[in-house]
Each structure stands twice: as C-alpha cells, then as structure tokens.
Amino acid sequence: MSNAHSPASSRPQHLLWLAGAAFVAALAAALWRVPVAPAPAFAPRAYTAPASASSALPAFFASEQLPQVAASAHAATLTTLPDGRLAAAWFAGSREGAADVTIWLSRLDKNGWSKPQALANRESTAGAVFTNIRKLGNPVLFTDGQRVHLWFVSVALGGWAGSSLNHIVSDDSGETWSKPRKLVTSPFLNISTLARTPPLPLADGGYGLPAYHEFVAKHGEWLRLDRDGRVIDKTRMAHPVRSLQPAAAALDEKRALALLRDAGPGPGRIRVATTGDAGLTWETGGASGDDLPLPNPNASVALLRLASGRLLLAGNGDDGRTHLHLWLSADEGNTWTLARTAESAPDGGAEFSYPALLLAADGRIHLAYTWRRQGIKHASFSEAWLDGGQP
C-alpha cells in the first residue's frame, strides 16, 4: 500500500492558519467599510410668533364633499402637490375590507375637486409585488420637492394584523405613478406593519414614518426611510397600553411628540410617546410623564404644528365618533384646550372620524375626514377661526 499523502494533508499547518487569518482580516476590512447611517435629525419648518401668524389670515371656515366613487369611503390623507394643488387620497369600495376596495386620488383646483383617479387595487398590487392580495387599506401621501410619495396597506393573509406596506411615487404631480414596491419591515413573513399618518422629513433627505403593529401585540413603531423610501431602521414605541396609529410632530431638530390611538380595553385616552434623538428611541408619556387626559374612543387622531408654532390635534372624544373635535396646545403638547368642533351629529347614528391635517404654504389649515362612512369631507380654515373668530 502506498504511503503517499494527499496534497491537503501534506500542506504545512502554518499556511492553513495564515489563510484563515487572511480571510478573517479581509472580512473585517469589508465590514469596517460598510457605511453606517448618520444620527438622524428632523428638518422642521420655520414658524413665526403666535400673534403674527394668527392674524395673518382672517377668520374663515369652508367645507365640501369630495367626489363619491363607492358606497363606502374611509381613511383620507392630504398633501400639497409640487404644482401647488391640494390632493387627497383615500380607500373606497362596497365596504371596508371588501375585495373591490381601491385607493383613489383627487386634486383641488379652481374648478373644485377633480374626478378621482384609481391608484391601486387588489389586482394591480398583486401583479406588481407577486403576492396574493386579499384587501387594501390606509393610504399615506407625502410630497418632497418634485416627488410625491404614497404608502398604502395591503393584506395577503388574515386580517389587518397580516398587513404589509407598499410604496409608489410620482414625479409629475400625481398624474402617473410607479409600480408598487413592498417595504421589507419584518423578518417574520414581512407582515403586520401598517401606517396611517404622514412622515416627518429628516435632515439627510430621508423620512421618519409613524407606523404600527397589530399581530399579537398592538403598539406604535417608527420607520426610518432613506430618500427613496427604503427602510433603514425600525424602532418600537413601547407602551403599557395597547396603542395604534401614531401621529407625530417635530418640535425641533431632535425632539418630536407622537400621539396614539388607544386600542386597550375600557374607556381610553390619547396615548403619548416622545423622542429626544430624532426617532432613534421613544419613551412613554410626555414632559409630565403622563398620557393626555383627553378621551379617545379607539379612534385615529391627527397632529399638526401650525404656523404659530402651536400644535393642533384632531380626533374624537368621549362622545364617540359622532363628534370630530379640534384641540390646541401652546406648550408643546403638555396641556390642551378644546378650540372647535369641526362636525357633529347630536342625535347620534353618524360617524366623523379618521382626520388628516395639512398646513398649506399660504397658512390655510386643511382637514379631511371620513364622513358617515359614505364619503370624504374636506374643510379649510385659519388659526384666527380656531381662536374663536367668526367668518
């Protein structure tokens, strides 16, 4: 029998160690060069003193219905398009969660609201993301320079807890849109990430998108996105009470306030989360350490920083979804005063819910909301009207 050794067995052991060490060194060098995202910072708008901003526009309030496209409509979102027009998106179909639900877009110009344009349905979304789609849900609009973003919810299996987020963009003021792209937000089947309110712009050109999770637990989340809408990081808004649908407003470059829908059992109230590092971490409660004393009947809220620097909150109160209220805060959300009731049904039996707020460049405040589950209503008003002035 031959005593010859194989080439591998005759190789000097020190060479094997050198090869292994070289591989580890090369891997370490490669990892060392992986870029790390810089610490985030908000890019808040500039605001003026309360007195001058409040008097910039006279007291006024106006409202009208958006065009109806189906028997049921819900979850409006607003943005100002690059060409200056106001746009609204919402979902509508025979009922919420039905197979025929479509995401619609309408624009406001001197001739009124345009005929709604269908942006996404089950078939078009399934064909783009190569996944079975059972139903569509909440859309979220946002404009950044010349690009308009739309995120919307889709469900491949189960109920809303099985949702994923999709993203489309338009570079021509919403006339044409890209094909949907599904965001990767979770290693577990990439499900149970939903959104309801618009993102906050970041100094690096990206966005912080308020989101939420519904599978098993219910809690707020924060998605850090790059300028193309890809997920960079995700942070949980931990809270001892089940909560959903955070609405956020930046207070400065590092601080932001998020107000959340109470999804816990029993009588609820608006829940609070705050960040002091531009969304890297979130803490329960505000400066006082507490949630708001304002009631919340398990319903979505909207939050906006006004031209005066004050905060405006839209939502439902202890009278349920039959009244849509507007509250003001002059101390960064620590205390709130009821300013106006946008719409109510004193005899009950009607729903005014899921508000969306937008501050236009001319100082006008825009509000869109679900009207009786039959359509979407739009209102515009000034800070002077919020302060009690009469049109």
XYZ file of C-alpha atoms in Angstrom:
391
model
C 0.000 0.000 0.000
C 1.332 3.414 -0.856
C 2.304 5.791 1.959
C 1.688 8.872 -0.193
C -0.251 11.654 1.484
C -2.935 13.742 -0.204
C -1.929 17.284 -1.184
C -4.208 18.709 1.542
C -2.743 16.549 4.280
C 0.847 17.432 3.268
C 0.160 21.194 3.350
C 2.025 22.872 6.237
C -0.316 23.710 9.110
C 1.008 27.242 9.452
C -0.157 28.012 5.895
C -3.697 26.935 6.792
C -3.635 29.262 9.785
C -2.347 32.090 7.625
C -5.092 31.535 5.068
C -7.732 31.566 7.808
C -6.291 34.705 9.362
C -6.202 36.426 5.964
C -9.858 35.548 5.372
C -10.888 36.932 8.767
C -8.876 40.104 8.169
C -10.439 40.597 4.747
C -13.924 40.079 6.172
C -13.248 42.534 8.980
C -11.947 45.106 6.487
C -15.035 44.702 4.344
C -17.340 45.098 7.321
C -15.358 48.102 8.525
C -16.124 49.834 5.242
C -19.894 49.237 5.486
C -21.406 52.722 5.742
C -23.265 53.488 8.942
C -26.241 55.824 8.686
C -25.528 59.097 10.477
C -27.572 60.021 13.524
C -30.941 61.318 12.340
C -32.227 64.853 12.768
C -35.598 66.319 11.921
C -35.955 69.091 9.361
C -38.852 71.083 10.853
C -40.438 74.010 9.087
C -39.720 77.546 10.247
C -42.505 79.034 12.347
C -43.441 82.590 13.271
C -44.637 84.148 16.502
C -48.184 83.171 17.536
C -49.668 86.658 17.335
C -48.444 87.457 13.825
C -49.351 84.033 12.464
C -52.834 84.082 13.947
C -53.582 87.459 12.395
C -52.060 86.633 9.016
C -55.363 85.260 7.729
C -58.841 86.400 8.747
C -61.197 84.002 10.455
C -62.787 81.666 7.913
C -64.130 78.136 7.648
C -65.310 76.350 4.497
C -66.094 72.733 3.714
C -67.279 70.494 0.886
C -67.644 66.832 -0.020
C -65.117 65.072 -2.210
C -66.496 63.157 -5.206
C -68.058 59.859 -4.164
C -66.818 56.764 -6.007
C -68.308 53.895 -3.986
C -70.798 53.128 -1.243
C -68.148 53.289 1.493
C -65.086 55.526 1.917
C -62.511 55.839 4.691
C -59.023 56.925 5.808
C -58.270 60.147 3.924
C -54.768 61.591 3.595
C -53.658 65.021 2.298
C -50.656 66.602 0.589
C -49.727 69.689 -1.414
C -48.541 68.658 -4.876
C -45.401 70.142 -6.456
C -47.612 72.257 -8.738
C -49.312 73.812 -5.697
C -52.625 71.963 -5.855
C -54.060 70.170 -2.861
C -54.503 66.408 -3.230
C -56.402 63.852 -1.180
C -56.260 60.072 -1.269
C -58.488 57.532 0.451
C -59.796 54.000 0.044
C -63.317 53.222 -1.112
C -65.381 50.201 -2.066
C -68.556 48.390 -1.130
C -67.318 48.265 2.491
C -64.045 48.383 4.438
C -62.008 45.260 3.758
C -64.007 44.256 0.684
C -62.269 42.799 -2.356
C -63.336 45.771 -4.505
C -61.626 48.424 -2.345
C -59.423 50.770 -4.401
C -57.047 53.590 -3.464
C -58.292 56.846 -5.039
C -56.724 60.285 -5.607
C -58.410 63.636 -6.283
C -56.891 67.112 -6.774
C -58.315 70.501 -5.871
C -58.018 73.465 -8.246
C -60.108 76.500 -9.164
C -62.745 74.211 -10.667
C -63.109 72.136 -7.496
C -62.105 68.547 -6.782
C -61.175 66.506 -9.830
C -62.688 63.205 -10.862
C -60.971 60.610 -8.634
C -58.126 58.628 -10.172
C -57.654 54.967 -9.221
C -54.092 54.426 -7.978
C -54.129 50.832 -6.730
C -56.441 47.839 -6.399
C -56.007 44.188 -5.470
C -55.103 43.061 -8.971
C -52.605 45.805 -9.791
C -50.863 45.453 -6.435
C -50.690 41.649 -6.606
C -49.242 41.808 -10.108
C -46.511 44.217 -9.013
C -45.402 42.565 -5.770
C -46.027 38.959 -6.919
C -48.136 38.158 -3.851
C -51.766 37.293 -3.371
C -53.632 40.361 -2.094
C -56.894 39.976 -0.153
C -57.621 43.636 0.566
C -56.201 47.148 0.650
C -56.190 49.726 3.434
C -54.855 53.049 4.682
C -53.060 55.306 2.174
C -50.488 57.935 3.266
C -49.495 60.841 0.983
C -46.354 62.962 1.290
C -44.639 65.438 -1.065
C -40.897 66.039 -1.033
C -39.762 68.605 -3.576
C -40.893 67.396 -7.003
C -41.676 63.846 -5.873
C -44.953 62.639 -4.386
C -44.934 59.507 -2.242
C -47.845 57.220 -1.448
C -47.644 54.385 1.047
C -50.625 52.067 1.377
C -51.544 48.943 3.300
C -52.220 45.550 1.734
C -53.186 42.231 3.312
C -52.049 38.926 1.842
C -53.482 36.668 4.546
C -55.698 37.031 7.590
C -56.929 40.401 8.823
C -55.223 43.742 9.358
C -52.637 42.021 11.567
C -51.325 40.394 8.367
C -50.689 43.704 6.612
C -47.665 44.942 4.702
C -46.724 48.394 3.441
C -46.398 49.251 -0.252
C -44.787 52.340 -1.755
C -45.372 54.159 -5.047
C -44.026 57.513 -6.273
C -44.972 60.157 -8.826
C -42.703 62.722 -10.460
C -45.467 64.601 -12.315
C -47.779 65.852 -9.541
C -49.664 62.590 -9.317
C -50.541 62.135 -12.982
C -48.574 58.886 -13.326
C -47.175 56.559 -10.676
C -44.528 53.876 -10.346
C -45.433 50.240 -9.760
C -45.924 49.291 -6.108
C -42.897 48.088 -4.174
C -43.388 46.222 -0.908
C -41.348 47.514 2.020
C -39.371 44.931 3.978
C -40.101 45.771 7.619
C -40.125 42.436 9.434
C -38.215 39.113 9.275
C -41.382 37.237 10.260
C -43.225 36.817 6.946
C -42.824 40.589 6.460
C -46.282 41.202 7.944
C -48.022 43.427 10.470
C -46.642 46.828 9.565
C -49.294 49.457 8.865
C -49.286 53.243 8.523
C -51.931 55.914 8.876
C -50.273 59.352 9.218
C -47.641 61.209 7.151
C -43.881 61.046 7.780
C -41.620 63.732 9.176
C -38.784 64.882 6.890
C -35.243 64.239 8.087
C -32.183 66.418 7.556
C -30.445 63.735 5.466
C -33.272 63.755 2.906
C -34.994 60.683 4.329
C -38.189 60.353 6.336
C -39.440 59.139 9.672
C -42.724 57.314 9.043
C -45.041 56.666 12.002
C -46.269 53.065 11.747
C -47.849 50.428 13.948
C -48.006 46.695 14.598
C -51.133 44.578 15.198
C -50.013 40.927 15.228
C -50.499 39.532 18.780
C -49.474 42.859 20.371
C -50.602 46.335 19.322
C -48.058 49.123 19.517
C -46.641 52.051 17.618
C -43.492 51.843 15.508
C -41.139 54.270 13.794
C -39.673 53.512 10.374
C -36.588 55.405 9.281
C -36.559 55.567 5.469
C -33.974 56.845 3.033
C -34.882 59.390 0.357
C -36.031 56.567 -1.961
C -38.328 55.093 0.679
C -36.195 52.083 1.654
C -36.252 51.046 5.312
C -33.039 51.869 7.216
C -34.217 51.201 10.747
C -37.306 50.388 12.794
C -37.964 51.361 16.408
C -40.780 50.277 18.668
C -42.895 52.850 20.524
C -43.312 50.746 23.641
C -46.372 51.471 25.783
C -48.044 49.535 28.610
C -51.425 50.129 26.956
C -52.242 48.698 23.540
C -51.966 51.595 21.099
C -52.095 52.207 17.358
C -51.678 54.749 14.585
C -49.159 57.266 15.958
C -49.372 60.805 14.603
C -46.123 62.769 15.020
C -44.975 66.392 15.009
C -41.374 67.627 15.255
C -40.707 70.178 17.994
C -37.120 70.885 16.931
C -34.244 69.049 15.227
C -34.154 66.269 17.842
C -37.470 66.278 19.717
C -40.836 65.061 18.493
C -44.200 64.231 20.010
C -46.323 61.275 18.924
C -49.978 60.868 19.901
C -51.528 57.413 19.565
C -54.946 55.828 19.322
C -55.879 53.886 22.458
C -56.593 50.267 21.499
C -56.796 48.977 25.054
C -59.907 47.668 26.807
C -62.290 50.009 28.559
C -62.563 53.805 28.294
C -59.473 55.053 26.520
C -57.487 58.238 26.262
C -54.898 59.569 23.857
C -51.542 57.916 24.469
C -48.202 59.734 24.252
C -44.687 58.862 23.103
C -41.748 61.243 22.831
C -38.261 61.164 21.345
C -35.237 63.314 22.102
C -32.938 61.778 19.482
C -34.970 62.183 16.274
C -36.640 58.797 16.480
C -33.761 56.521 17.491
C -35.572 55.851 20.776
C -39.073 56.593 22.054
C -40.304 56.946 25.623
C -43.801 56.611 27.034
C -45.510 59.820 28.121
C -44.730 63.495 27.650
C -42.780 66.025 29.700
C -45.047 65.328 32.672
C -44.599 61.571 32.234
C -48.313 61.009 31.605
C -50.638 60.356 28.705
C -53.140 63.029 27.737
C -56.282 63.455 29.828
C -58.224 63.666 26.565
C -60.558 60.717 25.911
C -60.095 58.503 22.867
C -62.795 56.020 21.771
C -60.321 53.710 19.985
C -60.147 56.098 17.019
C -57.418 57.615 14.842
C -56.061 61.098 15.591
C -54.177 63.701 13.538
C -51.453 66.068 14.762
C -50.076 69.228 13.113
C -47.703 72.028 14.038
C -49.227 75.319 12.970
C -47.615 78.472 11.559
C -47.748 79.938 15.074
C -45.742 77.032 16.464
C -48.745 75.738 18.393
C -49.940 72.168 17.999
C -53.325 71.235 16.560
C -54.922 67.893 17.392
C -57.957 66.466 15.582
C -59.866 63.477 16.909
C -62.926 62.055 18.595
C -63.754 62.451 22.275
C -65.966 60.977 24.963
C -68.983 61.439 22.693
C -67.590 58.788 20.350
C -67.134 59.126 16.628
C -70.255 61.272 16.312
C -68.203 64.416 17.075
C -64.910 65.476 15.477
C -63.048 67.889 17.750
C -60.068 70.224 17.354
C -57.754 70.953 20.296
C -54.877 73.453 20.585
C -51.683 73.337 22.647
C -49.323 76.274 23.175
C -46.834 74.351 25.355
C -45.603 71.582 23.047
C -48.452 69.228 23.890
C -48.381 69.300 27.682
C -51.810 70.914 28.002
C -54.663 71.138 25.523
C -57.736 73.333 25.079
C -60.790 72.430 23.022
C -60.882 75.034 20.248
C -63.655 73.931 17.886
C -65.850 71.007 16.901
C -65.484 70.517 13.160
C -68.664 68.457 12.779
C -71.113 66.619 14.997
C -74.295 64.564 14.953
C -76.020 65.344 18.249
C -78.697 62.729 17.593
C -76.029 60.044 17.067
C -76.008 57.462 14.320
C -73.305 59.171 12.235
C -69.538 58.877 12.098
C -66.963 61.638 11.544
C -63.564 60.065 12.031
C -60.021 59.355 10.820
C -58.938 63.000 10.405
C -55.976 64.158 8.323
C -54.393 67.606 8.761
C -52.190 69.691 6.468
C -50.703 73.185 6.703
C -50.515 74.874 3.299
C -47.849 77.396 2.293
C -50.384 80.243 2.498
C -51.194 79.445 6.137
C -54.501 77.718 5.444
C -55.191 74.637 7.511
C -56.768 71.711 5.690
C -58.736 68.897 7.299
C -60.089 65.768 5.612
C -62.081 63.064 7.350
C -64.442 60.150 6.937
C -67.994 61.451 6.605
C -70.693 58.973 7.723
C -68.617 56.177 6.134
C -70.194 57.251 2.842
C -67.567 59.683 1.612
C -64.706 62.036 2.440
C -65.218 65.621 3.548
C -62.689 68.445 3.261
C -62.601 71.597 5.372
C -60.235 74.568 5.313
C -59.871 77.228 7.995
C -57.482 79.681 9.640
C -55.852 79.944 13.048
C -57.997 83.001 13.670
C -61.103 80.804 13.335
C -59.583 78.281 15.742
C -59.067 81.128 18.216
C -62.775 81.922 18.176
C -63.013 84.414 15.336
C -66.181 84.429 13.280
C -66.072 84.134 9.478
